[in-house]
Structure formats: structure tokens, C-alpha cells
XYZ file of C-alpha atoms in Angstrom:
418
model
C 7.958 37.062 4.536
C 5.456 36.975 1.668
C 6.993 35.760 -1.567
C 6.994 38.274 -4.409
C 6.801 37.582 -8.160
C 9.728 38.266 -10.400
C 10.370 38.941 -14.140
C 12.312 36.639 -16.319
C 15.169 39.133 -16.852
C 15.929 39.574 -13.147
C 15.959 35.941 -11.972
C 19.283 34.323 -11.028
C 18.621 30.652 -10.480
C 22.013 30.099 -8.805
C 21.037 32.432 -5.949
C 19.247 30.632 -3.063
C 17.428 33.882 -2.104
C 15.623 33.643 -5.423
C 13.599 30.669 -4.168
C 13.224 31.765 -0.468
C 11.963 35.218 -1.335
C 9.955 34.884 -4.528
C 7.091 32.997 -6.041
C 8.349 31.600 -9.316
C 5.101 30.189 -10.593
C 4.593 32.729 -13.331
C 8.239 32.796 -14.073
C 8.280 29.070 -14.918
C 5.072 29.328 -16.927
C 6.540 32.150 -19.024
C 9.731 30.201 -19.583
C 7.878 27.059 -20.687
C 5.786 29.128 -23.067
C 8.318 31.541 -24.486
C 11.889 30.461 -23.569
C 12.076 26.732 -22.735
C 15.881 26.769 -23.188
C 17.047 29.867 -21.356
C 20.513 31.125 -20.659
C 21.227 32.045 -17.024
C 23.949 34.620 -17.529
C 27.351 34.481 -15.717
C 28.314 36.865 -12.923
C 31.780 37.843 -11.652
C 31.556 34.966 -9.255
C 30.414 32.167 -11.423
C 29.820 30.920 -14.974
C 26.545 30.891 -16.815
C 24.335 27.928 -17.506
C 21.367 26.737 -19.516
C 17.880 26.321 -17.952
C 15.365 23.715 -19.199
C 11.777 24.132 -18.001
C 9.670 21.805 -20.173
C 8.942 18.190 -19.150
C 9.680 16.715 -22.515
C 13.056 18.383 -22.912
C 14.126 17.467 -19.356
C 13.060 13.831 -19.935
C 15.077 13.750 -23.190
C 18.238 14.935 -21.472
C 17.875 12.500 -18.593
C 17.813 9.750 -21.183
C 20.680 11.115 -23.238
C 24.005 9.865 -21.802
C 25.754 10.261 -25.142
C 25.549 14.017 -25.338
C 25.518 14.778 -21.612
C 27.414 13.609 -18.565
C 26.831 13.571 -14.852
C 30.519 13.059 -13.994
C 31.291 16.797 -13.801
C 28.513 17.346 -11.256
C 24.743 16.864 -11.196
C 23.611 19.867 -9.217
C 24.546 23.569 -9.499
C 26.753 23.750 -6.410
C 29.238 21.198 -7.897
C 28.675 22.083 -11.537
C 29.556 25.686 -10.888
C 32.605 24.663 -8.808
C 33.992 22.817 -11.776
C 33.231 19.234 -10.784
C 32.363 16.737 -8.123
C 34.962 14.944 -6.034
C 32.905 11.810 -6.189
C 32.937 11.612 -10.001
C 33.419 8.020 -11.160
C 32.904 6.649 -7.718
C 29.605 7.923 -6.311
C 26.563 6.484 -8.255
C 24.917 9.821 -8.856
C 28.007 11.292 -10.641
C 29.177 8.148 -12.440
C 28.226 7.161 -15.987
C 28.753 4.256 -18.347
C 29.406 0.570 -17.385
C 30.674 1.427 -13.946
C 27.490 3.273 -13.187
C 25.489 0.183 -14.344
C 27.428 -2.144 -12.030
C 27.202 0.156 -9.054
C 23.516 0.637 -9.662
C 22.931 -3.090 -9.728
C 24.649 -3.508 -6.362
C 22.512 -0.802 -4.811
C 19.309 -1.954 -6.370
C 19.821 -5.499 -4.954
C 20.068 -3.943 -1.556
C 17.185 -1.541 -2.055
C 14.613 -3.694 -3.946
C 11.168 -4.670 -2.715
C 12.067 -8.220 -1.617
C 15.038 -7.143 0.501
C 13.195 -4.170 1.929
C 10.215 -6.046 3.410
C 11.548 -6.052 6.995
C 12.655 -2.394 6.498
C 9.086 -1.476 5.221
C 7.659 -3.107 8.420
C 9.965 -1.078 10.590
C 9.062 2.120 8.723
C 5.409 1.475 9.358
C 5.866 0.834 13.072
C 8.122 3.901 13.560
C 5.845 6.153 11.539
C 2.678 5.098 13.303
C 4.262 5.536 16.770
C 5.627 8.992 15.918
C 2.211 10.150 14.571
C 0.324 8.649 17.509
C 2.590 10.399 19.966
C 2.196 13.762 18.172
C -1.569 13.416 18.002
C -1.608 12.688 21.745
C 0.426 15.920 22.397
C -1.874 17.932 20.109
C 0.660 20.577 19.096
C 4.046 19.851 17.551
C 6.558 20.969 14.967
C 5.837 18.384 12.367
C 9.085 18.983 10.526
C 11.302 18.441 13.559
C 9.353 15.894 15.597
C 8.061 13.613 12.809
C 9.359 14.222 9.327
C 13.004 14.481 10.370
C 12.725 11.184 12.296
C 11.230 8.849 9.711
C 13.811 8.935 6.785
C 16.908 9.331 8.989
C 15.814 6.356 11.079
C 15.162 4.286 7.921
C 18.414 5.039 6.150
C 20.349 4.653 9.405
C 18.894 1.243 9.927
C 19.851 0.245 6.360
C 23.434 1.541 6.796
C 23.706 0.188 10.364
C 24.319 3.593 11.980
C 24.049 3.402 15.750
C 21.101 5.228 17.238
C 23.418 7.362 19.356
C 24.847 8.914 16.217
C 21.743 9.736 14.341
C 21.016 13.242 15.658
C 24.536 14.110 14.800
C 24.090 12.959 11.213
C 20.755 14.717 10.801
C 22.357 17.991 11.869
C 25.294 17.549 9.572
C 23.090 16.700 6.550
C 20.963 19.870 6.993
C 24.237 21.993 7.432
C 25.841 20.226 4.418
C 23.089 21.568 2.143
C 22.585 24.907 3.976
C 18.965 24.121 4.029
C 17.725 25.457 7.301
C 19.683 28.556 8.014
C 20.758 31.414 5.758
C 23.453 32.307 8.298
C 25.286 29.089 7.324
C 28.133 29.896 4.878
C 29.812 27.674 2.365
C 32.732 27.005 4.692
C 30.414 25.608 7.305
C 28.569 23.531 4.674
C 31.855 22.137 3.528
C 32.884 21.277 7.073
C 29.636 19.393 7.571
C 30.132 17.407 4.418
C 33.621 16.492 5.592
C 32.351 15.412 8.978
C 29.839 13.040 7.308
C 32.611 11.577 5.126
C 34.860 11.065 8.093
C 32.137 9.467 10.060
C 31.444 6.948 7.319
C 35.198 6.355 6.880
C 35.371 5.065 10.426
C 32.189 2.964 9.965
C 33.451 1.390 6.752
C 36.743 0.421 8.597
C 34.710 -1.222 11.310
C 32.634 -3.203 8.743
C 35.686 -4.308 6.812
C 36.826 -6.301 9.846
C 33.379 -7.095 11.431
C 30.779 -7.122 8.691
C 27.078 -7.117 9.524
C 23.737 -7.363 7.726
C 23.747 -3.708 6.706
C 24.223 -1.917 3.432
C 27.750 -0.623 4.360
C 28.856 -4.293 4.834
C 27.290 -5.212 1.421
C 29.143 -2.392 -0.327
C 32.412 -3.219 1.455
C 32.153 -6.783 0.190
C 31.151 -5.874 -3.373
C 33.188 -5.761 -6.566
C 33.115 -3.721 -9.819
C 35.062 -4.960 -12.815
C 36.451 -7.735 -10.617
C 37.977 -5.307 -8.163
C 36.658 -4.636 -4.599
C 35.173 -1.263 -3.942
C 37.624 1.036 -2.232
C 36.912 2.653 1.118
C 36.394 5.942 -0.761
C 33.938 4.235 -3.129
C 31.867 3.013 -0.162
C 32.149 6.236 1.890
C 31.008 8.395 -1.038
C 27.977 6.177 -1.797
C 27.044 6.126 1.893
C 27.286 9.906 1.825
C 24.948 10.075 -1.264
C 22.494 7.756 0.352
C 22.285 9.571 3.721
C 21.916 12.974 1.978
C 19.458 11.876 -0.715
C 17.598 9.400 1.558
C 16.904 12.046 4.155
C 16.159 15.193 2.213
C 13.739 14.017 -0.530
C 11.491 12.036 1.840
C 11.573 14.546 4.661
C 10.748 17.575 2.573
C 7.960 15.788 0.748
C 6.436 14.661 3.987
C 6.588 18.227 5.385
C 5.055 19.625 2.175
C 2.295 17.040 2.167
C 1.079 18.113 5.612
C 1.472 21.833 4.730
C -0.515 21.313 1.520
C -3.199 19.056 3.079
C -3.768 21.755 5.742
C -4.099 24.394 3.027
C -6.470 22.186 0.960
C -9.008 20.669 3.401
C -11.096 19.125 0.542
C -8.014 16.984 -0.426
C -7.572 15.994 3.136
C -11.182 14.961 3.315
C -10.703 12.785 0.118
C -7.709 11.124 1.792
C -9.468 10.649 5.068
C -12.617 9.205 3.561
C -10.653 6.844 1.161
C -11.881 8.612 -1.932
C -8.370 8.374 -3.415
C -5.772 5.730 -3.474
C -2.650 6.032 -1.385
C -0.336 5.342 -4.337
C -2.055 8.090 -6.330
C -1.837 10.511 -3.409
C 1.864 9.866 -3.021
C 2.470 10.648 -6.735
C 0.636 13.972 -6.340
C 2.406 14.990 -3.125
C 5.779 14.284 -4.880
C 4.685 16.285 -7.939
C 3.445 19.186 -5.791
C 6.534 19.246 -3.557
C 9.238 18.695 -6.082
C 11.760 18.501 -3.227
C 14.831 18.432 -5.503
C 14.148 21.387 -7.786
C 16.855 20.698 -10.302
C 19.528 18.335 -11.556
C 22.231 19.142 -13.971
C 24.383 17.797 -16.753
C 27.381 18.925 -18.868
C 27.345 18.700 -22.619
C 30.230 16.438 -23.830
C 29.891 17.632 -27.450
C 28.056 20.391 -29.379
C 24.361 19.530 -29.546
C 20.907 21.224 -29.775
C 17.809 21.406 -27.647
C 14.602 22.928 -29.112
C 16.811 24.393 -31.891
C 19.131 26.093 -29.409
C 22.760 25.334 -29.820
C 24.432 23.932 -26.654
C 28.226 24.071 -26.856
C 30.549 21.340 -25.580
C 31.351 21.778 -21.831
C 28.318 24.030 -21.189
C 26.141 23.261 -18.158
C 22.536 22.315 -18.721
C 20.152 22.432 -15.672
C 16.866 20.402 -15.592
C 14.276 22.101 -13.486
C 11.800 19.345 -12.158
C 9.961 22.096 -10.223
C 8.937 23.444 -13.553
C 8.492 20.084 -15.424
C 6.137 18.908 -12.701
C 3.851 21.893 -13.512
C 4.055 21.669 -17.272
C 0.669 22.267 -18.828
C 1.720 20.085 -21.829
C 1.719 17.100 -19.543
C -0.574 17.835 -16.563
C -4.209 18.979 -16.683
C -4.656 21.970 -14.440
C -1.043 21.551 -13.063
C -1.542 24.303 -10.456
C -4.322 22.353 -8.851
C -3.430 20.060 -5.931
C -5.342 16.872 -6.774
C -4.741 13.691 -4.824
C -6.725 11.709 -7.355
C -4.633 12.904 -10.315
C -4.257 10.210 -13.019
C -2.224 9.863 -15.058
C 0.555 11.570 -13.179
C 3.902 11.605 -14.970
C 5.749 13.358 -12.061
C 9.498 13.156 -12.225
C 10.452 13.974 -8.613
C 12.891 11.065 -8.586
C 14.450 11.852 -11.919
C 14.303 9.603 -15.057
C 16.445 7.460 -17.185
C 19.719 5.805 -16.113
C 20.050 8.003 -12.978
C 16.446 7.417 -11.782
C 16.635 7.385 -7.928
C 17.686 4.065 -6.594
C 15.944 4.916 -3.240
C 12.575 5.735 -4.867
C 10.829 2.608 -3.673
C 11.872 3.214 -0.135
C 10.940 6.875 -0.249
C 7.410 5.998 -1.513
C 7.061 3.540 1.415
C 7.897 6.298 3.882
C 5.510 8.823 2.323
C 2.696 6.287 2.012
C 2.996 5.210 5.604
C 2.851 8.795 6.780
C -0.331 9.453 4.790
C -1.910 6.237 6.139
C -0.979 7.119 9.769
C -2.430 10.635 9.422
C -5.645 9.141 7.835
C -5.943 6.650 10.715
C -5.128 8.715 13.765
C -6.374 12.233 13.177
C -9.626 13.799 12.022
C -7.713 16.893 10.843
C -4.952 19.391 11.518
C -4.036 23.000 10.984
C -0.968 25.179 11.044
C -0.333 27.095 14.147
C 2.586 29.321 13.054
C 4.831 30.368 10.259
C 6.454 27.758 7.979
C 9.913 29.128 7.067
C 11.238 27.856 3.748
C 14.582 26.177 3.273
C 17.200 28.530 1.698
C 18.581 26.599 -1.263
C 18.855 26.648 -5.045
C 18.403 22.811 -4.935
C 15.875 21.908 -2.232
C 12.319 22.982 -2.091
C 10.213 22.959 1.114
C 9.975 24.038 4.748
C 12.320 23.432 7.676
C 9.728 24.024 10.371
C 5.977 23.371 10.348
C 4.015 24.018 13.614
C 0.725 22.125 13.527
C -2.110 21.118 15.847
C -3.582 17.593 15.425
C -7.047 16.584 16.294
C -7.274 12.921 17.376
C -9.493 10.318 15.691
C -10.488 8.410 18.802
C -12.067 5.566 16.823
C -8.972 5.151 14.677
C -6.663 5.151 17.703
C -8.818 2.543 19.340
C -8.831 0.313 16.284
C -5.073 0.492 16.124
C -4.878 -0.401 19.836
C -7.059 -3.413 19.232
C -4.960 -4.600 16.297
C -1.739 -4.148 18.318
C -3.176 -6.069 21.199
C -4.263 -8.898 18.974
C -0.773 -9.553 17.628
């Protein structure tokens, strides 16, 4: 289905169909220019909420933990339900000193020094998956490569047995209703519960037989002198498996989709005319896999002269901020050499994504494997979009790879020399 454009007075940003069926480029441009703080009105089913579209305003709210809280939910699905069950326990929906202590625990486990062996495993896994796909020629990149990289990585970190990983991948997709508009909220809720129950069993195992994994680290950690409860550990594992899979997976899928659509940018990457780190920033900006985050005002305040009342919901639309003409030169141009690039795909401020370093490793290894093993690729079928008011991207991407014989041979020689 071709996306249609919409007018600002007909858009409901709480409705997943808005994003699956419409091109919102002009909508966001209009909001940034004329209504940067817009009210999305209530319906009979849900309350209304504020919509921020400018980069500067969104950055300001991300920094402002005095006027806004994450503890009543940080995305529309929980904000509109009246709160998040993980509030005060799960890092993403915890504020204040407890958030700082939880964050330190996770950052120690997800920092560059600790992740060196993990990064090596990401590289080996990614290169093997891409090599195998190039050898086959045709594949569904989303299913056969992109879904395998982040789930393998985060499962290795958490110590999830290989036999359970397909189950977890299926549950994470269902939990966010990302791949099938036939999935209703009840099915999504059941999937979320399945993930929580799974990790409850795993936490109980690691309490008695700790290993070298992140679950064991969390199970042995303390906050304010008290051990983390099973619920604390389970909820943070849930957050890591959901966030660690979706952001990287959707960005990788979008990067291949966009490189196929912009062959001149693929040529720059292939020829080494742009740095990998710079390219990673641009594919993150372009994909904006998490379209929004949200906060609740804890007191009356103002944004751009608009009064925000206590307890009102404010949504921060990264998908708009990452195309803001006030920050990015020619923002609707896909430019792998873009610098500076103030993309905020991972958020900003106190809640900046703790897994961002790992996600960047995954995306960069994918781009390098593509550069080394294929001379080019093209789409061979439709790329259906996810149906979500949170996630942006495609859940299927049929492609045909053309092998780089010289690159494959160089890799064979390097592998044989080890």
C-alpha cells in the first residue's frame, strides 16, 4: 500500500494505522514550523496528550527531570493506560537517586571494556550471517539476518540458552504488536507476561547458580544497601530484551532498505568515502526506530509559551526531531557523510539509552560486513511496515545480494591465518 499524506487536523498519533498508512513528512514539517507544541485531542477511548516536534524542545524535556517524570510511563501505550507496572523498578521508568544507582549497575555491565568479548562475538556472528546470505543470493534480510544479530547479542549477555531464543524473538515482536495488525492488545499483553515469566525462572536459577552473565550481575547487586528483588531483575531483563532487540534490528533493516534506495550512498560506503561511525549516525537518524518517548508533567509548566498542566502527558517525537531543519542541513537527504549529526535516536539526558554502545557495535559490524562481502544488493519484493505508534521500520525485506568475490577471498585468507 502506498502511503498517503495527511493534514494536521486529521492525524491521531495514538493510532498505529496513522504510521502504517500515511507519509507524515509534511505533517511533521508543518508542526515544527507552525505548531511545535500541539495538542492531540482525546477520544472516547483515551485521553489527550501534548506533541513536541522540535529538536530543541525535545532535548530540553529529556534534560528536565524536575518538571517531568518517566515513572508514569515513557511511551504512549503505558502513558495512556495510566502508568507502567515497572515504575520505580525498571530503569527506563525510574527517576531520581534510584535511577542513578540502577543506571550505574547496568553501565558497568554494558561499558566498552566489559563488552570487548561481546563485540568480538557480534563481529563473528554478523560476518557469518552476511556471508551465508550472500552465498544464497536471495534472502529476507529482516528475518534471516537483522533478527538474528541483536537477539543473539542480548541473549549472550543475559545468558539465555540458544534453544530459547526463537521463542523470545517471537514474544518480543508480539509484545509490541510490531509485525501483524491482526495481533490485538490481549495477545500483546500475553506475550509480555510470557517474557516476564520466562525471566522469573531464569532469575531463580541464577540466584542459586550464578554465572558470568548480566542476570547474575543484577541478581547480586544492591541499591540503597538492599539487594535487587526478583521483580527488579526480571523487569530490567524485560526492558533489555525488548529495547536491545527492536532498536538495532529495525535500524539494520532500514539501513539496507535505504542503501538499496540510494545507490550513490552505498557506493560511498563501499568505496570507503565515508567513515563507519559517521554512517552509523546517519542510519540511526534516518531510521529513528523509536519514534517517540513520553513524560508526565509533575507541576504546571510551559514549553514554547504553551501552558502544560500538572499530570498532562507530553510526547517527544524523535522521528520529527531527527528531521528538524533548525538542526540538520537538508534533513530529508540521506547522507552517510553527514557531520555534525546531532541525531537523538537513543534519547538524551538522564535516560539516554544504556545499550547505545552495544547497538552501535551491531550496526557498524553489519555495515562493514556488507561493505566487505557484497558489491551491491536490491529489493526483490514489498517491504511491509511495522504497525505501531512507537516503532518505525519494516518487518520483512526481501533482497538479492551480489557477492564481492575478492572481499570474500580476503576474509577467507584472514580467517585461515588465525
